[in-house]
Amino acid sequence: MKIVYDFNGVPIEANDGCTLTPKHTKHIPKVEFKGSTRSSYTLIMVNPDGPAVKVKDGGMNGTSPGKKSRMSVFSSPNRHFAHWVVVNIPENDISAGHNLLPYIPACPLSKVGPQIYFFLLV
């Protein structure tokens, strides 16, 4: 899987172990992978280091204002937080999938240091 963010027209590839700042992850990344023509996939972006916070569904792109708040599901103090979930992705076309949870860019609280973000494809 290849994940590329667009930062002011400059492509930035998110490789294993790289460090990106929130300004680099503001926009939905381009995700490329080789998929089967007979399968559909699910993409999940998750932060296992996230503190217990609530955000409005629709994320920072404002696609669904006023919807229910989204909160991570594991015990305090740190919780897995889903930043993006796309389901029913045909072959390898993310844009043709269904956004179950709209994209929320990396948004760590101040003074928490670097956090880990995983992209899982199943």
Backbone as JSON Lines, residues from 0, in Angstrom:
{"i":0,"aa":"M","n":[0.85,-1.16,0.0],"ca":[0.0,0.0,0.0],"c":[0.91,1.24,0.0]}
{"i":1,"aa":"K","n":[0.52,2.22,-0.78],"ca":[1.26,3.48,-0.87],"c":[0.32,4.61,-0.46]}
{"i":2,"aa":"I","n":[0.78,5.44,0.48],"ca":[-0.02,6.54,1.0],"c":[0.73,7.84,0.71]}
{"i":3,"aa":"V","n":[0.07,8.76,-0.02],"ca":[0.72,10.01,-0.4],"c":[-0.2,11.18,-0.03]}
{"i":4,"aa":"Y","n":[0.35,12.12,0.73],"ca":[-0.37,13.35,1.07],"c":[0.07,14.45,0.12]}
{"i":5,"aa":"D","n":[-0.85,15.37,-0.16],"ca":[-0.54,16.54,-0.98],"c":[-0.36,17.73,-0.03]}
{"i":6,"aa":"F","n":[0.85,18.25,0.03],"ca":[1.14,19.41,0.88],"c":[1.52,20.58,-0.02]}
{"i":7,"aa":"N","n":[0.56,21.45,-0.27],"ca":[0.77,22.62,-1.14],"c":[1.33,22.23,-2.5]}
{"i":8,"aa":"G","n":[0.78,21.16,-3.07],"ca":[1.2,20.71,-4.38],"c":[2.42,19.8,-4.39]}
{"i":9,"aa":"V","n":[3.01,19.56,-3.22],"ca":[4.18,18.69,-3.11],"c":[3.73,17.35,-2.55]}
{"i":10,"aa":"P","n":[3.95,16.23,-3.27],"ca":[3.55,14.93,-2.75],"c":[4.5,14.48,-1.63]}
{"i":11,"aa":"I","n":[3.91,14.05,-0.52],"ca":[4.69,13.55,0.61],"c":[4.23,12.13,0.9]}
{"i":12,"aa":"E","n":[5.14,11.17,0.71],"ca":[4.79,9.77,0.93],"c":[4.91,9.43,2.41]}
{"i":13,"aa":"A","n":[3.88,8.79,2.93],"ca":[3.87,8.36,4.33],"c":[4.41,6.94,4.39]}
{"i":14,"aa":"N","n":[5.7,6.81,4.65],"ca":[6.35,5.51,4.76],"c":[6.34,5.05,6.21]}
{"i":15,"aa":"D","n":[6.59,3.76,6.41],"ca":[6.69,3.23,7.77],"c":[7.72,4.01,8.57]}
{"i":16,"aa":"G","n":[7.32,4.5,9.72],"ca":[8.25,5.18,10.62],"c":[8.51,6.63,10.31]}
{"i":17,"aa":"C","n":[7.88,7.19,9.27],"ca":[8.13,8.6,8.95],"c":[7.4,9.5,9.94]}
{"i":18,"aa":"T","n":[7.83,10.74,10.03],"ca":[7.18,11.71,10.91],"c":[6.59,12.82,10.05]}
{"i":19,"aa":"L","n":[5.27,12.99,10.16],"ca":[4.58,14.07,9.46],"c":[3.9,14.94,10.51]}
{"i":20,"aa":"T","n":[3.8,16.22,10.21],"ca":[3.12,17.13,11.13],"c":[1.65,17.24,10.72]}
{"i":21,"aa":"P","n":[0.79,17.73,11.6],"ca":[-0.63,17.89,11.24],"c":[-0.84,18.71,9.97]}
{"i":22,"aa":"K","n":[0.03,19.7,9.7],"ca":[-0.14,20.49,8.48],"c":[0.07,19.64,7.23]}
{"i":23,"aa":"H","n":[0.86,18.58,7.32],"ca":[1.08,17.69,6.18],"c":[-0.1,16.77,5.92]}
{"i":24,"aa":"T","n":[-0.89,16.49,6.94],"ca":[-1.98,15.51,6.82],"c":[-3.36,16.16,6.76]}
{"i":25,"aa":"K","n":[-3.39,17.44,6.46],"ca":[-4.65,18.18,6.45],"c":[-5.67,17.64,5.44]}
{"i":26,"aa":"H","n":[-5.18,17.19,4.28],"ca":[-6.06,16.73,3.22],"c":[-6.05,15.2,3.13]}
{"i":27,"aa":"I","n":[-7.13,14.65,2.64],"ca":[-7.23,13.2,2.48],"c":[-6.08,12.71,1.6]}
{"i":28,"aa":"P","n":[-5.38,11.67,2.05],"ca":[-4.26,11.18,1.25],"c":[-4.74,10.34,0.07]}
{"i":29,"aa":"K","n":[-3.87,10.21,-0.9],"ca":[-4.1,9.29,-2.02],"c":[-3.57,7.94,-1.56]}
{"i":30,"aa":"V","n":[-4.4,6.93,-1.62],"ca":[-4.02,5.58,-1.18],"c":[-4.06,4.66,-2.38]}
{"i":31,"aa":"E","n":[-2.95,4.01,-2.64],"ca":[-2.85,3.1,-3.78],"c":[-2.5,1.7,-3.28]}
{"i":32,"aa":"F","n":[-3.14,0.7,-3.87],"ca":[-2.81,-0.69,-3.56],"c":[-3.28,-1.56,-4.72]}
{"i":33,"aa":"K","n":[-2.74,-2.76,-4.8],"ca":[-3.16,-3.69,-5.84],"c":[-4.26,-4.55,-5.27]}
{"i":34,"aa":"G","n":[-5.43,-4.47,-5.89],"ca":[-6.57,-5.23,-5.41],"c":[-7.08,-6.2,-6.46]}
{"i":35,"aa":"S","n":[-7.8,-7.17,-5.98],"ca":[-8.41,-8.16,-6.85],"c":[-9.7,-7.61,-7.46]}
{"i":36,"aa":"T","n":[-10.0,-8.01,-8.7],"ca":[-11.23,-7.57,-9.35],"c":[-12.45,-8.25,-8.75]}
{"i":37,"aa":"R","n":[-12.25,-9.3,-7.96],"ca":[-13.37,-10.02,-7.36],"c":[-13.56,-9.71,-5.89]}
{"i":38,"aa":"S","n":[-12.87,-8.72,-5.39],"ca":[-12.93,-8.43,-3.96],"c":[-13.28,-6.97,-3.71]}
{"i":39,"aa":"S","n":[-13.8,-6.72,-2.51],"ca":[-13.95,-5.34,-2.05],"c":[-13.18,-5.24,-0.74]}
{"i":40,"aa":"Y","n":[-12.76,-4.04,-0.41],"ca":[-11.85,-3.85,0.72],"c":[-12.38,-2.8,1.69]}
{"i":41,"aa":"T","n":[-11.76,-2.79,2.85],"ca":[-12.04,-1.78,3.88],"c":[-10.71,-1.14,4.26]}
{"i":42,"aa":"L","n":[-10.69,0.19,4.31],"ca":[-9.51,0.94,4.73],"c":[-9.82,1.63,6.05]}
{"i":43,"aa":"I","n":[-8.92,1.47,7.01],"ca":[-9.1,2.1,8.32],"c":[-7.83,2.85,8.67]}
{"i":44,"aa":"M","n":[-7.97,4.12,9.05],"ca":[-6.86,4.91,9.59],"c":[-7.16,5.08,11.07]}
{"i":45,"aa":"V","n":[-6.24,4.65,11.92],"ca":[-6.48,4.67,13.36],"c":[-5.25,5.2,14.09]}
{"i":46,"aa":"N","n":[-5.5,5.89,15.2],"ca":[-4.44,6.39,16.08],"c":[-4.57,5.63,17.4]}
{"i":47,"aa":"P","n":[-3.64,4.69,17.68],"ca":[-3.73,3.95,18.93],"c":[-3.26,4.75,20.14]}
{"i":48,"aa":"D","n":[-2.66,5.92,19.91],"ca":[-2.14,6.75,21.01],"c":[-3.08,7.86,21.42]}
{"i":49,"aa":"G","n":[-4.2,7.98,20.77],"ca":[-5.08,9.13,20.96],"c":[-5.67,9.23,22.35]}
{"i":50,"aa":"P","n":[-5.68,10.43,22.92],"ca":[-6.34,10.64,24.21],"c":[-7.85,10.62,24.03]}
{"i":51,"aa":"A","n":[-8.56,10.5,25.1],"ca":[-10.02,10.43,25.06],"c":[-10.59,11.8,24.73]}
{"i":52,"aa":"V","n":[-10.96,12.01,23.47],"ca":[-11.56,13.27,23.05],"c":[-12.76,12.98,22.16]}
{"i":53,"aa":"K","n":[-13.67,13.94,22.08],"ca":[-14.82,13.82,21.2],"c":[-14.64,14.8,20.05]}
{"i":54,"aa":"V","n":[-15.05,14.38,18.86],"ca":[-15.08,15.28,17.71],"c":[-16.4,15.05,17.0]}
{"i":55,"aa":"K","n":[-16.86,16.04,16.29],"ca":[-18.08,15.9,15.51],"c":[-17.78,15.06,14.29]}
{"i":56,"aa":"D","n":[-18.66,14.1,13.97],"ca":[-18.49,13.33,12.75],"c":[-18.5,14.29,11.58]}
{"i":57,"aa":"G","n":[-17.77,13.96,10.55],"ca":[-17.62,14.86,9.42],"c":[-16.22,15.45,9.43]}
{"i":58,"aa":"G","n":[-15.55,15.32,10.57],"ca":[-14.17,15.75,10.67],"c":[-13.97,17.22,10.4]}
{"i":59,"aa":"M","n":[-12.79,17.55,10.02],"ca":[-12.42,18.94,9.82],"c":[-12.83,19.44,8.43]}
{"i":60,"aa":"N","n":[-13.26,18.51,7.57],"ca":[-13.67,18.95,6.24],"c":[-15.13,19.37,6.22]}
{"i":61,"aa":"G","n":[-15.82,19.19,7.35],"ca":[-17.17,19.71,7.5],"c":[-18.22,19.05,6.63]}
{"i":62,"aa":"T","n":[-18.02,17.79,6.26],"ca":[-18.98,17.15,5.37],"c":[-20.28,16.78,6.06]}
{"i":63,"aa":"S","n":[-20.27,16.62,7.36],"ca":[-21.48,16.21,8.07],"c":[-21.66,17.01,9.35]}
{"i":64,"aa":"P","n":[-21.82,18.31,9.27],"ca":[-21.94,19.08,10.5],"c":[-23.18,18.69,11.29]}
{"i":65,"aa":"G","n":[-23.05,18.74,12.6],"ca":[-24.19,18.49,13.46],"c":[-24.49,17.03,13.74]}
{"i":66,"aa":"K","n":[-23.72,16.12,13.2],"ca":[-23.96,14.71,13.48],"c":[-23.43,14.36,14.87]}
{"i":67,"aa":"K","n":[-23.63,13.13,15.27],"ca":[-23.21,12.67,16.58],"c":[-21.7,12.8,16.77]}
{"i":68,"aa":"S","n":[-21.28,12.95,18.02],"ca":[-19.86,12.99,18.32],"c":[-19.28,11.59,18.2]}
{"i":69,"aa":"R","n":[-18.03,11.5,17.82],"ca":[-17.33,10.23,17.71],"c":[-16.33,10.17,18.85]}
{"i":70,"aa":"M","n":[-16.32,9.09,19.58],"ca":[-15.37,8.94,20.67],"c":[-14.72,7.58,20.53]}
{"i":71,"aa":"S","n":[-13.46,7.5,20.9],"ca":[-12.76,6.24,20.82],"c":[-13.41,5.24,21.77]}
{"i":72,"aa":"V","n":[-13.07,3.97,21.61],"ca":[-13.85,2.93,22.26],"c":[-13.14,2.13,23.35]}
{"i":73,"aa":"F","n":[-11.9,2.42,23.61],"ca":[-11.19,1.65,24.62],"c":[-11.03,2.44,25.91]}
{"i":74,"aa":"S","n":[-10.48,1.81,26.93],"ca":[-10.43,2.44,28.25],"c":[-9.4,3.56,28.34]}
{"i":75,"aa":"S","n":[-9.59,4.45,29.3],"ca":[-8.71,5.6,29.53],"c":[-7.35,5.11,29.99]}
{"i":76,"aa":"P","n":[-6.3,5.93,29.89],"ca":[-6.28,7.28,29.37],"c":[-6.11,7.33,27.85]}
{"i":77,"aa":"N","n":[-5.46,6.32,27.26],"ca":[-5.26,6.35,25.81],"c":[-6.25,5.42,25.14]}
{"i":78,"aa":"R","n":[-6.74,5.83,23.99],"ca":[-7.78,5.06,23.3],"c":[-7.48,5.03,21.81]}
{"i":79,"aa":"H","n":[-7.86,3.96,21.17],"ca":[-7.76,3.9,19.73],"c":[-8.8,4.85,19.15]}
{"i":80,"aa":"F","n":[-8.37,5.71,18.25],"ca":[-9.29,6.66,17.65],"c":[-9.3,6.46,16.14]}
{"i":81,"aa":"A","n":[-10.47,6.19,15.58],"ca":[-10.6,6.0,14.14],"c":[-10.67,7.36,13.46]}
{"i":82,"aa":"H","n":[-9.71,7.62,12.57],"ca":[-9.66,8.88,11.83],"c":[-10.33,8.78,10.46]}
{"i":83,"aa":"W","n":[-10.49,7.55,9.96],"ca":[-11.06,7.39,8.63],"c":[-11.42,5.93,8.42]}
{"i":84,"aa":"V","n":[-12.61,5.66,7.93],"ca":[-13.02,4.3,7.59],"c":[-13.77,4.35,6.26]}
{"i":85,"aa":"V","n":[-13.25,3.62,5.28],"ca":[-13.88,3.52,3.96],"c":[-14.16,2.03,3.73]}
{"i":86,"aa":"V","n":[-15.41,1.69,3.4],"ca":[-15.79,0.3,3.2],"c":[-16.25,0.08,1.76]}
{"i":87,"aa":"N","n":[-16.37,-1.18,1.4],"ca":[-16.84,-1.58,0.06],"c":[-16.03,-0.93,-1.05]}
{"i":88,"aa":"I","n":[-14.71,-0.95,-0.91],"ca":[-13.81,-0.39,-1.92],"c":[-13.63,-1.44,-3.02]}
{"i":89,"aa":"P","n":[-14.06,-1.16,-4.25],"ca":[-13.88,-2.13,-5.33],"c":[-12.45,-2.08,-5.86]}
{"i":90,"aa":"E","n":[-11.9,-3.25,-6.13],"ca":[-10.53,-3.38,-6.64],"c":[-9.56,-2.53,-5.83]}
{"i":91,"aa":"N","n":[-9.19,-1.36,-6.35],"ca":[-8.24,-0.49,-5.64],"c":[-8.64,0.98,-5.75]}
{"i":92,"aa":"D","n":[-9.93,1.24,-5.91],"ca":[-10.43,2.6,-6.1],"c":[-11.08,3.13,-4.82]}
{"i":93,"aa":"I","n":[-10.28,3.79,-3.98],"ca":[-10.78,4.32,-2.7],"c":[-11.97,5.25,-2.92]}
{"i":94,"aa":"S","n":[-11.93,6.07,-3.96],"ca":[-12.99,7.05,-4.19],"c":[-14.34,6.38,-4.5]}
{"i":95,"aa":"A","n":[-14.33,5.12,-4.93],"ca":[-15.57,4.41,-5.23],"c":[-16.13,3.7,-3.99]}
{"i":96,"aa":"G","n":[-15.38,3.72,-2.89],"ca":[-15.86,3.11,-1.65],"c":[-16.82,4.03,-0.91]}
{"i":97,"aa":"H","n":[-17.37,3.52,0.18],"ca":[-18.32,4.27,1.0],"c":[-17.62,4.76,2.26]}
{"i":98,"aa":"N","n":[-17.61,6.09,2.49],"ca":[-17.0,6.66,3.7],"c":[-17.9,6.39,4.89]}
{"i":99,"aa":"L","n":[-17.55,5.4,5.69],"ca":[-18.3,5.09,6.89],"c":[-18.02,6.13,7.97]}
{"i":100,"aa":"L","n":[-16.74,6.49,8.12],"ca":[-16.33,7.6,8.99],"c":[-15.47,8.53,8.14]}
{"i":101,"aa":"P","n":[-15.92,9.76,7.91],"ca":[-15.16,10.7,7.08],"c":[-13.77,10.99,7.67]}
{"i":102,"aa":"Y","n":[-12.86,11.35,6.81],"ca":[-11.47,11.61,7.17],"c":[-11.34,12.75,8.17]}
{"i":103,"aa":"I","n":[-10.57,12.5,9.22],"ca":[-10.17,13.52,10.19],"c":[-8.65,13.51,10.2]}
{"i":104,"aa":"P","n":[-8.0,14.63,9.85],"ca":[-6.54,14.65,9.82],"c":[-5.93,14.41,11.21]}
{"i":105,"aa":"A","n":[-4.65,14.16,11.22],"ca":[-3.94,14.04,12.49],"c":[-4.16,15.32,13.28]}
{"i":106,"aa":"C","n":[-4.54,15.16,14.53],"ca":[-4.85,16.34,15.35],"c":[-4.47,16.09,16.81]}
{"i":107,"aa":"P","n":[-3.18,15.79,17.06],"ca":[-2.79,15.54,18.45],"c":[-2.92,16.8,19.29]}
{"i":108,"aa":"L","n":[-3.24,16.6,20.55],"ca":[-3.29,17.72,21.48],"c":[-1.89,18.29,21.65]}
{"i":109,"aa":"S","n":[-1.79,19.55,22.02],"ca":[-0.47,20.16,22.17],"c":[0.31,19.48,23.29]}
{"i":110,"aa":"K","n":[1.6,19.44,23.12],"ca":[2.56,18.92,24.1],"c":[2.41,17.43,24.37]}
{"i":111,"aa":"V","n":[1.85,16.65,23.44],"ca":[1.78,15.2,23.64],"c":[2.87,14.47,22.86]}
{"i":112,"aa":"G","n":[3.56,15.18,21.97],"ca":[4.62,14.57,21.2],"c":[4.08,13.78,20.02]}
{"i":113,"aa":"P","n":[4.97,13.12,19.28],"ca":[4.56,12.35,18.11],"c":[3.61,11.22,18.49]}
{"i":114,"aa":"Q","n":[2.7,10.92,17.59],"ca":[1.77,9.82,17.78],"c":[1.81,8.91,16.57]}
{"i":115,"aa":"I","n":[1.36,7.69,16.76],"ca":[1.38,6.68,15.71],"c":[0.02,6.66,15.02]}
{"i":116,"aa":"Y","n":[0.04,6.55,13.7],"ca":[-1.19,6.4,12.91],"c":[-1.0,5.18,12.02]}
{"i":117,"aa":"F","n":[-1.95,4.27,12.06],"ca":[-1.91,3.06,11.23],"c":[-2.95,3.15,10.12]}
{"i":118,"aa":"F","n":[-2.58,2.68,8.94],"ca":[-3.52,2.48,7.86],"c":[-3.66,0.97,7.7]}
{"i":119,"aa":"L","n":[-4.86,0.47,7.89],"ca":[-5.11,-0.96,7.78],"c":[-6.01,-1.2,6.58]}
{"i":120,"aa":"L","n":[-5.66,-2.18,5.78],"ca":[-6.44,-2.54,4.6],"c":[-6.84,-3.99,4.72]}
{"i":121,"aa":"V","n":[-8.15,-4.24,4.78],"ca":[-8.64,-5.62,4.91],"c":[-9.66,-5.92,3.84]}
